[in-house]
Short mmCIF file of C-alpha atoms and ligand atoms in Angstrom, two decimals:
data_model
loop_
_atom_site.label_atom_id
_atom_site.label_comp_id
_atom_site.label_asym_id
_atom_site.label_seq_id
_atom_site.Cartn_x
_atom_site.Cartn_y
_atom_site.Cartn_z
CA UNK F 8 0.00 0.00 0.00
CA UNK F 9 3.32 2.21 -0.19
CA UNK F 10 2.39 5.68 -2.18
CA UNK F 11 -1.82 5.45 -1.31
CA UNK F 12 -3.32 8.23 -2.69
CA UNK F 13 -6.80 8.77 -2.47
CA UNK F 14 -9.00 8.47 -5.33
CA UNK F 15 -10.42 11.92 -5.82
CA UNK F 16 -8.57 15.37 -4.11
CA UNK F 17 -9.76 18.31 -4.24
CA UNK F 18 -7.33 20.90 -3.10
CA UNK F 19 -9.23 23.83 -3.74
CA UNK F 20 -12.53 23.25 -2.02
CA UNK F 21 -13.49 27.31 -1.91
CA UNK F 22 -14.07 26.89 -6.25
CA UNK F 23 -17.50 24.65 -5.41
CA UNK F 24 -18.90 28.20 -3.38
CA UNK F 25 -19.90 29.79 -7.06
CA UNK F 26 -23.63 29.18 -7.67
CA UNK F 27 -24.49 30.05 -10.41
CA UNK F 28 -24.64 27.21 -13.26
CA UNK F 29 -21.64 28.98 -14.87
CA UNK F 30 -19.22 29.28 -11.90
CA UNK F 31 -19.79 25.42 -11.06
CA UNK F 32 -19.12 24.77 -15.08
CA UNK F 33 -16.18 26.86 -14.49
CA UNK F 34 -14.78 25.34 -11.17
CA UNK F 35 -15.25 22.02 -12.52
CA UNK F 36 -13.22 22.68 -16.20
CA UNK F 37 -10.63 24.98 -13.57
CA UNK F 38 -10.17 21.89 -11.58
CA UNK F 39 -10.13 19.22 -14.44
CA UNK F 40 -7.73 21.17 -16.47
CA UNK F 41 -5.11 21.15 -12.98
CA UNK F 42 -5.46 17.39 -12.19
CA UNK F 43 -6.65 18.27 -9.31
CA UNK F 44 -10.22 16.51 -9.71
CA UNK F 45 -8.35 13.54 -11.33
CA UNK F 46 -8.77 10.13 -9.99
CA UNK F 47 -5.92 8.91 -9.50
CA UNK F 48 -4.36 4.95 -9.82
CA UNK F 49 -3.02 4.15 -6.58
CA UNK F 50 0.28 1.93 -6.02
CA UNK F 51 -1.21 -1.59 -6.11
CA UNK F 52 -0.34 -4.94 -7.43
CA UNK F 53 -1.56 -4.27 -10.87
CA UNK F 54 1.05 -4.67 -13.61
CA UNK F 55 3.24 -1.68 -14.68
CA UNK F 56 2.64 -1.88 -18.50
CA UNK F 57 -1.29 -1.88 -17.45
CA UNK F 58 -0.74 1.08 -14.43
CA UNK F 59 0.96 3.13 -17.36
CA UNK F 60 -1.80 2.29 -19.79
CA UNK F 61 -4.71 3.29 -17.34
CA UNK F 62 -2.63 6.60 -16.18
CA UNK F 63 -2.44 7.71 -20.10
CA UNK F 64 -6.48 6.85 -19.85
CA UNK F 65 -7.92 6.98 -23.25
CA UNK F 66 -9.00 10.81 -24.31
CA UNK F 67 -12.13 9.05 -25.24
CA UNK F 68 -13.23 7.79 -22.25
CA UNK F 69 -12.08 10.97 -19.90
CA UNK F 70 -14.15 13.05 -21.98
CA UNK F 71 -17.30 10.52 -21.91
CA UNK F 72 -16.35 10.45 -18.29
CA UNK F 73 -16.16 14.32 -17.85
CA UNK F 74 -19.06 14.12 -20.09
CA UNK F 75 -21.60 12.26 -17.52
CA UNK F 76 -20.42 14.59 -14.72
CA UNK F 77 -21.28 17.67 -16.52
CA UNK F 78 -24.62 15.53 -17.06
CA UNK F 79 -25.35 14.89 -13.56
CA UNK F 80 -24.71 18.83 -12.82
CA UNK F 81 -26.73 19.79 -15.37
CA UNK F 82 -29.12 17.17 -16.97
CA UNK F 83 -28.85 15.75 -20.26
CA UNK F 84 -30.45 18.16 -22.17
CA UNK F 85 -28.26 21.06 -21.30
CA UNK F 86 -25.09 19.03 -22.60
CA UNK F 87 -23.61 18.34 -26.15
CA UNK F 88 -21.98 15.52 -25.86
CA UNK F 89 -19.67 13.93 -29.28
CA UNK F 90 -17.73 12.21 -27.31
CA UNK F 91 -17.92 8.51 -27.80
CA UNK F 92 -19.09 6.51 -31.26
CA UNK F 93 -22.16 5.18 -29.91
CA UNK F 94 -24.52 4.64 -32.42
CA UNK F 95 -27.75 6.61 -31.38
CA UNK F 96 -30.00 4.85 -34.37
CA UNK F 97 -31.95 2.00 -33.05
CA UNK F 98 -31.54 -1.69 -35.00
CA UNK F 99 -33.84 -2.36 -37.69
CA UNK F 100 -37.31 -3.56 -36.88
CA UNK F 101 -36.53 -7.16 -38.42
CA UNK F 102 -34.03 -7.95 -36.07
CA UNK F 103 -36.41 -7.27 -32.95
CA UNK F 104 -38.93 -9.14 -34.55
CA UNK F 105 -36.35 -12.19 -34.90
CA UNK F 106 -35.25 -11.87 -31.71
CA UNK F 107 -39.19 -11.88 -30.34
CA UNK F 108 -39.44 -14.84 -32.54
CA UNK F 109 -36.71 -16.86 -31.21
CA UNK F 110 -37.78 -16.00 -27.22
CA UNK F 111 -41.06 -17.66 -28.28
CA UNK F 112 -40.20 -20.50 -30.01
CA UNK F 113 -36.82 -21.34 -28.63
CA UNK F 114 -34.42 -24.02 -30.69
CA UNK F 115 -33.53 -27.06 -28.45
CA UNK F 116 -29.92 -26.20 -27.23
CA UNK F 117 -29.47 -22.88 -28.20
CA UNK F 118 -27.65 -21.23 -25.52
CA UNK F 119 -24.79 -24.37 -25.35
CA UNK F 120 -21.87 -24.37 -26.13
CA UNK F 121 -21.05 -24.39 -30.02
CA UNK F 122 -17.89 -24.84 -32.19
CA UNK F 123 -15.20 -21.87 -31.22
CA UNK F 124 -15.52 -20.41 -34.80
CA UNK F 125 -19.23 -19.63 -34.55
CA UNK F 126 -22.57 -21.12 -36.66
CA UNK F 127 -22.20 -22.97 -39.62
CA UNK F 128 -25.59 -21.32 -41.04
CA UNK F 129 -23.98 -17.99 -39.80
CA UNK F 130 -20.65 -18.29 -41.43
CA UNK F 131 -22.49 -19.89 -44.43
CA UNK F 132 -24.64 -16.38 -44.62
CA UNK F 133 -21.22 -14.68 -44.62
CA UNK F 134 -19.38 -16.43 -47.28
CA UNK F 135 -22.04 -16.04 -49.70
CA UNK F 136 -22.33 -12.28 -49.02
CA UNK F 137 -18.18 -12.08 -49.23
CA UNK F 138 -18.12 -14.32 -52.37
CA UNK F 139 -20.60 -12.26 -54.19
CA UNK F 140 -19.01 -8.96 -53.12
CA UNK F 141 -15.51 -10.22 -53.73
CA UNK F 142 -15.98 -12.59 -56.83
CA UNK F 143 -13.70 -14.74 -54.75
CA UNK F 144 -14.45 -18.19 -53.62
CA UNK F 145 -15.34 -17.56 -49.76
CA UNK F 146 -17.10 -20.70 -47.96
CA UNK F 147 -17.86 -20.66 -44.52
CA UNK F 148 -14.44 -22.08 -43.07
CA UNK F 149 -12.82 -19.07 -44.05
CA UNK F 150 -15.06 -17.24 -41.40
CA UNK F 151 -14.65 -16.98 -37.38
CA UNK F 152 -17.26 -15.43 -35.76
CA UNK F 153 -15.88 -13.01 -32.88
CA UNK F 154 -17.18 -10.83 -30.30
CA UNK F 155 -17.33 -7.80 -32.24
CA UNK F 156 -14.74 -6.02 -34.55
CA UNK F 157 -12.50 -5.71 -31.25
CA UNK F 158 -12.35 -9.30 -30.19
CA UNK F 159 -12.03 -9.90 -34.15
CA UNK F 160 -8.48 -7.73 -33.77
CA UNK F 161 -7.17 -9.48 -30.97
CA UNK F 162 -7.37 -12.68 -31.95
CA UNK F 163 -5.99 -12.21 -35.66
CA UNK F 164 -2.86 -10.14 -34.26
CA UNK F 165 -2.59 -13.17 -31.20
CA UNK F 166 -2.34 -15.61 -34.35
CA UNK F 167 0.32 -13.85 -36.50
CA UNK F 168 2.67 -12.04 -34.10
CA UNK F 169 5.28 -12.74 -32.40
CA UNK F 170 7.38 -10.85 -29.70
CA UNK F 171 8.34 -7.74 -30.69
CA UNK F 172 6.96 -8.11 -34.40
CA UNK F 173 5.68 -4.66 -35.83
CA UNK F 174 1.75 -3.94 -37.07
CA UNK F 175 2.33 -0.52 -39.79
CA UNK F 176 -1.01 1.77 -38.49
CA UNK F 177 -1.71 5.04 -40.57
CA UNK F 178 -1.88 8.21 -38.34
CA UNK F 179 -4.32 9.50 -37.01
CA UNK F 180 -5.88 6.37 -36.40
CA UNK F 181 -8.24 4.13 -33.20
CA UNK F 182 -5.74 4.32 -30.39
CA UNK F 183 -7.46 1.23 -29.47
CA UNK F 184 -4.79 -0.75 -32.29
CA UNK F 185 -2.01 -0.11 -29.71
CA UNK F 186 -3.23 -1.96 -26.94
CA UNK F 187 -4.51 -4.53 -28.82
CA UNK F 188 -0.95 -4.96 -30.93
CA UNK F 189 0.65 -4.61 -27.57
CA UNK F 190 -1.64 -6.97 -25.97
CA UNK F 191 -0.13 -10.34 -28.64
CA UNK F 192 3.42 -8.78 -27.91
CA UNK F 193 3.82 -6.55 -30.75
CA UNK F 194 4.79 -2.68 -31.65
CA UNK F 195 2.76 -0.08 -33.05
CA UNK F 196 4.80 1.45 -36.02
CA UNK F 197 2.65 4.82 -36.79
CA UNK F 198 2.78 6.47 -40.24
CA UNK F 199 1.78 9.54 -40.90
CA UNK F 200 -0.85 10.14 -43.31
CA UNK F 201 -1.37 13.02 -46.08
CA UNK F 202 -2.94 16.37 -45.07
CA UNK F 203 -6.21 15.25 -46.41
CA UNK F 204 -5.69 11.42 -44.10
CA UNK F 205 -5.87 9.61 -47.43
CA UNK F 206 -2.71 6.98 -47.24
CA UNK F 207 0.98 8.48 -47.49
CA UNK F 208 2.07 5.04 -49.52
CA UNK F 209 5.82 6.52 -49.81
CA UNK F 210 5.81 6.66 -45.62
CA UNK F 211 3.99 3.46 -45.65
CA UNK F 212 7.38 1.67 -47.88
CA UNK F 213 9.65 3.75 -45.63
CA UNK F 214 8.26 2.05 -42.73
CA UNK F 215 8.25 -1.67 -43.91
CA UNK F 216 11.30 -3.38 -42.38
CA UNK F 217 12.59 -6.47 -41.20
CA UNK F 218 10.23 -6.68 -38.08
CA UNK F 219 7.33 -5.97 -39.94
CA UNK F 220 4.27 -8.28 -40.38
CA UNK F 221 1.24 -6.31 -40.92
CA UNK F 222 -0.13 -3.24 -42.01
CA UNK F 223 -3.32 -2.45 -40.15
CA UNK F 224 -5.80 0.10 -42.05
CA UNK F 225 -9.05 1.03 -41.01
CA UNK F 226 -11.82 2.64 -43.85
CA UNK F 227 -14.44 4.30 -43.70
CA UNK F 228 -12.08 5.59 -41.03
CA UNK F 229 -11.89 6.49 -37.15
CA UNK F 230 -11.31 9.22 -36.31
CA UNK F 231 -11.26 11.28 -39.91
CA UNK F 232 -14.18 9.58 -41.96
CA UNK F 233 -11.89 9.28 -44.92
CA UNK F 234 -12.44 6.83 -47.00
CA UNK F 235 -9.70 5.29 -48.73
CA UNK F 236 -9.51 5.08 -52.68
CA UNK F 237 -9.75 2.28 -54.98
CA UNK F 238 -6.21 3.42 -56.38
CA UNK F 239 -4.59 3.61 -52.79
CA UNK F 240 -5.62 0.08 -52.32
CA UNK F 241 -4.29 -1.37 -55.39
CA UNK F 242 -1.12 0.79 -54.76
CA UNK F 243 -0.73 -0.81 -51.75
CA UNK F 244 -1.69 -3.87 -52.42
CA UNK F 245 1.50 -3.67 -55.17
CA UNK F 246 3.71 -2.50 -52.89
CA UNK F 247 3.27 -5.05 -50.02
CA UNK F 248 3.62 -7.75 -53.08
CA UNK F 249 7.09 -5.96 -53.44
CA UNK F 250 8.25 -5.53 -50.24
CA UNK F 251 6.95 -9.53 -49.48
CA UNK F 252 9.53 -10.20 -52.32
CA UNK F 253 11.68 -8.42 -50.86
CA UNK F 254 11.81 -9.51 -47.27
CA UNK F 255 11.40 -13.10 -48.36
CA UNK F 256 8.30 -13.46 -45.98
CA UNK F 257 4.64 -12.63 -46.33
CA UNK F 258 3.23 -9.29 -44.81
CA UNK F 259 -0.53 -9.35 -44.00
CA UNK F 260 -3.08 -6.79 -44.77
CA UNK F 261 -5.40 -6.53 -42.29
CA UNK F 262 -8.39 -4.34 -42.49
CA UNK F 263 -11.02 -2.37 -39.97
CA UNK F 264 -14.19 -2.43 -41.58
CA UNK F 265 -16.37 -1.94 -38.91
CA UNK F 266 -18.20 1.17 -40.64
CA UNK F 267 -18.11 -0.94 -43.91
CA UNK F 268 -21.94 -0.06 -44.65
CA UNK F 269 -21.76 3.70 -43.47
CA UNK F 270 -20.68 5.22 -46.76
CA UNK F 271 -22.01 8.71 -48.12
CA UNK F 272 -22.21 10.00 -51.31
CA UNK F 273 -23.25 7.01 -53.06
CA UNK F 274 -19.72 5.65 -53.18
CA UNK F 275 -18.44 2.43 -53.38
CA UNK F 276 -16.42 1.77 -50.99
CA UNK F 277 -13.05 -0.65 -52.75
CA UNK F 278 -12.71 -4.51 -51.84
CA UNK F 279 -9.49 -4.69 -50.68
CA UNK F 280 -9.60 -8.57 -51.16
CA UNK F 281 -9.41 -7.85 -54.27
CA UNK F 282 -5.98 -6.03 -54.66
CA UNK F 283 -3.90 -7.94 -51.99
CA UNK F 284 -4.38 -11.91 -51.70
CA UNK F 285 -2.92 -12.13 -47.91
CA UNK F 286 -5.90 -9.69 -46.48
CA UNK F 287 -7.63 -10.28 -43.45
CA UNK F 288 -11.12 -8.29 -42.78
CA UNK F 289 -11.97 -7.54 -39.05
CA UNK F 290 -15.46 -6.37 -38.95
CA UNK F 291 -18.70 -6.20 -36.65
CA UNK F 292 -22.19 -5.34 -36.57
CA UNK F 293 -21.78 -2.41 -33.58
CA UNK F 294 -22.15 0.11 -36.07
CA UNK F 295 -24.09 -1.33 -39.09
CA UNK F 296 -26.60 -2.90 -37.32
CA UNK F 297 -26.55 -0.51 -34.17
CA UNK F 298 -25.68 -3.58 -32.17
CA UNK F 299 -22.42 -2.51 -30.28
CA UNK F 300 -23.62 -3.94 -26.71
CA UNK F 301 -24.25 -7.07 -28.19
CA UNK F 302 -20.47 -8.16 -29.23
CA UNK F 303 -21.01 -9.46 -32.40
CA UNK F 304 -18.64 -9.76 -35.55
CA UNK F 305 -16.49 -11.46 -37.64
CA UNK F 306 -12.93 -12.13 -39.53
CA UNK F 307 -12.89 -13.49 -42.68
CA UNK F 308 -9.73 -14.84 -44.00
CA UNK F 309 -9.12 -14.18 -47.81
CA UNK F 310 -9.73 -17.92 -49.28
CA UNK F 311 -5.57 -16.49 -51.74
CA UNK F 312 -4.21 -15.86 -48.25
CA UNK F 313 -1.18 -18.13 -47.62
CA UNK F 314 -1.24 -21.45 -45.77
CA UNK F 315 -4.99 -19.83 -45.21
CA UNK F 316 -6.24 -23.17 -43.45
CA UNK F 317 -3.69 -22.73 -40.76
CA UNK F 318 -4.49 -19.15 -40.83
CA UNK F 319 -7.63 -20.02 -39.48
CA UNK F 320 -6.82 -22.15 -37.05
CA UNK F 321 -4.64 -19.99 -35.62
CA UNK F 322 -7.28 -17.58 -35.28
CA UNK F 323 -9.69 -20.35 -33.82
CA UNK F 324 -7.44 -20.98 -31.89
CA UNK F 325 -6.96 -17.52 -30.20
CA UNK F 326 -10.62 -16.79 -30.09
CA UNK F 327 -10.72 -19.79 -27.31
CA UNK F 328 -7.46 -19.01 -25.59
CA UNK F 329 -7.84 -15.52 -24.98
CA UNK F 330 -11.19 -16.43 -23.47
CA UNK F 331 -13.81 -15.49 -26.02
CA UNK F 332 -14.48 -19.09 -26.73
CA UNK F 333 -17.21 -18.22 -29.41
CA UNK F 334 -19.10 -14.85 -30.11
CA UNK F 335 -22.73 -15.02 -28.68
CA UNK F 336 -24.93 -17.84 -29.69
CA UNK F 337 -28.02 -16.00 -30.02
CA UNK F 338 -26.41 -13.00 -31.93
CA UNK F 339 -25.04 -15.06 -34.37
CA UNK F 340 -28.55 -16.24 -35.26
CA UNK F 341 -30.04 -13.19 -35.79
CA UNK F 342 -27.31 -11.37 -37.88
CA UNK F 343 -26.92 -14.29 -40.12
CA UNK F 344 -29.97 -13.05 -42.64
CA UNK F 345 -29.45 -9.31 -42.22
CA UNK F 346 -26.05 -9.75 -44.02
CA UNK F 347 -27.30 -7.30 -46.73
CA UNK F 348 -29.14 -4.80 -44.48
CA UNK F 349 -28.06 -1.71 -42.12
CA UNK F 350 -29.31 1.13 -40.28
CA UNK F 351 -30.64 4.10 -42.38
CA UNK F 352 -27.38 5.71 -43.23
CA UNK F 353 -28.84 8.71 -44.83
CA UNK F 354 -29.54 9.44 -41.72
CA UNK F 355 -25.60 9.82 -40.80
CA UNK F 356 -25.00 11.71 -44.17
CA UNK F 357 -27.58 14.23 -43.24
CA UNK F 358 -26.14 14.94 -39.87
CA UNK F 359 -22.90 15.01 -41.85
CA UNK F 360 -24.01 17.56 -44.51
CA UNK F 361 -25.54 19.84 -41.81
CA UNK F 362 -22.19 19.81 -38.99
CA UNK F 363 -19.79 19.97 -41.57
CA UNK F 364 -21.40 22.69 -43.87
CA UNK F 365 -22.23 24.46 -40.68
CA UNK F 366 -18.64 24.48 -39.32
CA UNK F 367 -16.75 24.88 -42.67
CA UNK F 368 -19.41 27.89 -42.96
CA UNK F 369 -18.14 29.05 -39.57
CA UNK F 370 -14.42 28.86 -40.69
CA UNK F 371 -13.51 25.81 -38.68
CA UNK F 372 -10.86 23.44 -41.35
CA UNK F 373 -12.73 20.44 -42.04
CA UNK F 374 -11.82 17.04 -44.88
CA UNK F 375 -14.96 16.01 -45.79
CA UNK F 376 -15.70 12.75 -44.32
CA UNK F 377 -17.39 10.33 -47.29
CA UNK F 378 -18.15 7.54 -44.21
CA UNK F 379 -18.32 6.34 -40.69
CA UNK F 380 -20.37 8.60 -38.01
CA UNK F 381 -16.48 11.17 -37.11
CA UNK F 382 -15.68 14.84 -38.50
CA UNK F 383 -11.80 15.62 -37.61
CA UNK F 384 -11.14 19.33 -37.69
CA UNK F 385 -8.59 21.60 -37.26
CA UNK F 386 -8.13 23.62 -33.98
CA UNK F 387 -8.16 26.91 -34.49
CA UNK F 388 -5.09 27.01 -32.32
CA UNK F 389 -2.75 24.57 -31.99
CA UNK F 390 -3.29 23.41 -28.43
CA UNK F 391 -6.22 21.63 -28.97
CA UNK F 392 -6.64 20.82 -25.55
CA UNK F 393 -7.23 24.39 -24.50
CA UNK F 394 -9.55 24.57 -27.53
CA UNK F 395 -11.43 21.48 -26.74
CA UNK F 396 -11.77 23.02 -22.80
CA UNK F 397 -13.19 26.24 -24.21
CA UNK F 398 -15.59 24.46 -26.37
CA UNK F 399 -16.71 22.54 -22.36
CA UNK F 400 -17.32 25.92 -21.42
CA UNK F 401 -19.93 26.00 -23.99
CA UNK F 402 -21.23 22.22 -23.20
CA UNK F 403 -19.96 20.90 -26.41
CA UNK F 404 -18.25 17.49 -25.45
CA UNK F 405 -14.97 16.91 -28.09
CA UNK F 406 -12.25 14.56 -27.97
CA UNK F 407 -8.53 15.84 -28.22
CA UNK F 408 -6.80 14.82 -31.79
CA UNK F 409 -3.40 13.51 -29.51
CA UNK F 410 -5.89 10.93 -28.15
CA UNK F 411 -5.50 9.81 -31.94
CA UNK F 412 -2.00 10.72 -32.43
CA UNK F 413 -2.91 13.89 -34.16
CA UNK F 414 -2.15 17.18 -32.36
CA UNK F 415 -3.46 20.33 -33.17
CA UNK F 416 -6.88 18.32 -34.39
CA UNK F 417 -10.29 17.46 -32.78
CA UNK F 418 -12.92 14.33 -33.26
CA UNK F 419 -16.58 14.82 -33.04
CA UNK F 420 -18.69 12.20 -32.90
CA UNK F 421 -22.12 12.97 -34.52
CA UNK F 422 -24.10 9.24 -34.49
CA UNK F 423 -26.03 11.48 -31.73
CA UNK F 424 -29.40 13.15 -32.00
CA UNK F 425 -30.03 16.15 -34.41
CA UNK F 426 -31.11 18.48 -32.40
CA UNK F 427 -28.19 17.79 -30.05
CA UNK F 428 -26.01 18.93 -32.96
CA UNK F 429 -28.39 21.67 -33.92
CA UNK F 430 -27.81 22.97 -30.03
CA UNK F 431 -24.31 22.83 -30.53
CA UNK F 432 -24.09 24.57 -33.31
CA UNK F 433 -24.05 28.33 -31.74
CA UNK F 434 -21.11 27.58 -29.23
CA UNK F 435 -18.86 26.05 -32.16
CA UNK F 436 -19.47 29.31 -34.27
CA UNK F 437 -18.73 31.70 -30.81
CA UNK F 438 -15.80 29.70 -29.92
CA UNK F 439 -14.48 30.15 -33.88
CA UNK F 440 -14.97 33.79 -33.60
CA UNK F 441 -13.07 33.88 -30.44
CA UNK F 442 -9.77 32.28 -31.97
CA UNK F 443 -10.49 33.03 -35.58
CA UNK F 444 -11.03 29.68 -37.15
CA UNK F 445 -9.24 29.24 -40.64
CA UNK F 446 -6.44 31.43 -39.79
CA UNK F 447 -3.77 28.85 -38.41
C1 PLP X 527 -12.02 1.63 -35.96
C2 PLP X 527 -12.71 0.77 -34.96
N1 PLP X 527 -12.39 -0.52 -34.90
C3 PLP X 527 -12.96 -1.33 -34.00
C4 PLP X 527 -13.91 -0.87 -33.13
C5 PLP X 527 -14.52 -1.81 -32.15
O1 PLP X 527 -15.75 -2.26 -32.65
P1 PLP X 527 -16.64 -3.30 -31.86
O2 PLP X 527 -17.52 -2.52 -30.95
O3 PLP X 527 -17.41 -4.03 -32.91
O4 PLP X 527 -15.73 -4.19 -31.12
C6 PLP X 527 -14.28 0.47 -33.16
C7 PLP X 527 -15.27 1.00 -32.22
O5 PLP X 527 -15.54 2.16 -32.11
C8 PLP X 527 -13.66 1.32 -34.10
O6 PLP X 527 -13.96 2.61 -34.18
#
């Protein structure tokens, strides 16, 4: 118990005597901003690598956490909160009809356990979709159903890594990858993307080395929206058939697809199956099917990908060893015919059009995001921190762009309601006036 310290201090209790609305708001972002309202990790018996990990918490989560504070002091309704991803669209009406379906006429043995890659029906479901989108020959072995696009990760980095092996991740990316990479005993290797977040292939080649084994990309991206383009993924699909050569030893492509469906503009969004044969999709239904409680995804192994039947034991393998055993049994049955379906994503691309024509309009630096539920914009100044605290003074709820390895940057996360963005909308413009948006 050497170097106790108590969970929450408060050193300056004389702050909490303003009371108006405004003086608490103020005493609480005076205190946040000093540490001083921080809970902190006492000495315990926890491991270092983990103590370091929850000291750095994720910017995500202290602002979600910040976030329900500022809730509790001043109800919902009064707050503007982007803060986490968390799909606000409910899932569509079949699946709650399935599910009503199922608790009234239950299937003998439904809730036992099953084979650690998932459902043969639900796999089966999969392949066909894959094969038709691909034009490759999926079947269902070369799917493993996982709980969700996270537990997908894991367990495909626990099957191809070893100690100190290297997973490429573009920047500014899901800090998320680190822990995960870290977690099967690799290293993050971070590249920097172009100004507009679309790949930087020439970084990407400068990065490949020895100790590399995978390049992890994520599109419709987190936390930019970018989508990447057809041409990117056939460029990189040629180099890492070049730099393969060249290393004598196969790098894997794996890819983030878990806002696969939430595409604007009527793109298409590219099959990168198509351009690299040793690809690896991790994907889910959290965002798709607005079913992010419910753990449910998938990994499907590309049926070109080298020694792929191994491949997939491997990954079988690590699904039951790092304790997920299988993803859930009644899930599985209820995604398996909505394969083709998804939440109304106009719905995103409206709340899109209006924050992002709203804050360009303002000034505020903003890439267009053709996907996924994120706007990334500039801060007006560079410490984005300070910016993101001024915009708390207004009740607007941001995430810094260092908790995504980008500086200078901010993430908003709009799957929220309308109005809540429509509320927010004065406070972004007085905050731009304030510091001049568009002039850094
Ligand atoms: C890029 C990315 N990958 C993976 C995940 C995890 O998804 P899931 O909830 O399906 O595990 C998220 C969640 O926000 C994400 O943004």
């Amino acid at each position: 118990m050497t170097g106790w310290k108590p969970w929450v201090t408060i050193k300056a209790p004389w702050l909490f005597h303003f009371n108006s609305h405004r003086g608490n708001l103020m005493a609480f972002l005076f205190l946040r901003g000093r540490g001083e309202l921080r809970k902190e990790i006492p000495d315990m018996a926890i491991s270092k690598k983990v103590k370091n990990a929850l000291n750095g918490a994720s910017w995500v989560r202290r602002m979600f956490e910040e976030g329900e504070e500022l809730k509790r002091l001043y109800g919902e309704e009064n707050i503007f909160d982007f803060s986490l991803g968390n799909p606000n669209l409910e899932p569509p009406a079949s699946l709650k009809k399935a599910l009503k379906a199922l608790a009234d006429c239950p299937i003998p043995g439904m809730h036992r356990y099953m084979p650690n890659c998932g459902y043969s029906d639900t796999r089966q479901a999969i392949a066909e979709y894959l094969k038709e989108e691909s034009g490759l020959p999926f079947d269902e072995k070369h799917v493993v159903m996982t709980v969700g696009a996270a537990g997908g990760l894991n367990i495909v980095l626990k099957a191809i890594l070893d100690e100190g092996e290297e997973v490429i991740v573009p920047s500014p990316y899901f800090m998320e990858f680190k822990f995960y990479i870290e977690n099967c005993g690799g290293k993050i290797r971070l590249v920097e993307t172009h100004d507009d977040f679309s790949l930087n292939l020439k970084e990407i080649e400068k990065a490949i080395g020895a100790k590399t084994k995978a390049i992890l990309i994520n599109s419709p991206n987190n936390p930019t929206g970018v989508v990447y383009d057809q041409a990117s993924l056939e460029k990189l699909g040629e180099l890492l058939k070049k730099k393969s050569q060249e290393l004598g030893k196969t790098l894997f492509l794996l890819t983030d697809e878990a806002y696969r469906r939430i595409v604007f503009d009527h793109i298409q969004l590219p099959i990168a199956f198509r351009n690299y044969p040793h690809t690896i999709r991790v994907t889910s239904h959290s965002k798709d099917l607005s079913l992010p409680g419910e753990r449910i995804g998938y990994v499907a192994v590309s049926p070109l990908c080298e020694d792929v039947e191994e491949m997939i034991a491997a990954i079988i393998f690590a699904n039951r060893t790092l304790g997920f055993v299988n993803a859930p049994a009644l899930m599985q049955r209820l995604v398996a015919p909505l394969q083709r379906n998804s939440v109304n994503v106009r719905e995103y691309e409206e709340k899109r059009d209006l924050f992002y024509n709203s804050l360009t309009s303002f000034g505020y630096e903003v890439v267009k995001p053709q996907g996924a539920f994120y706007l990334f914009p500039k801060a007006p100044i560079e410490d984005e921190v300070a910016f993101v605290k001024e915009l708390q003074s207004k009740r607007i709820l941001t995430v810094p762009g260092r908790g995504f390895g980008k500086p200078g940057y901010f993430r908003i996360a709009y799957a929220v309601d309308r109005k809540v963005i429509e509320g927010s909308l004065p406070g972004f413009k007085e905050v731009a006036e304030k510091f001049g948006a568009g002039k850094r």
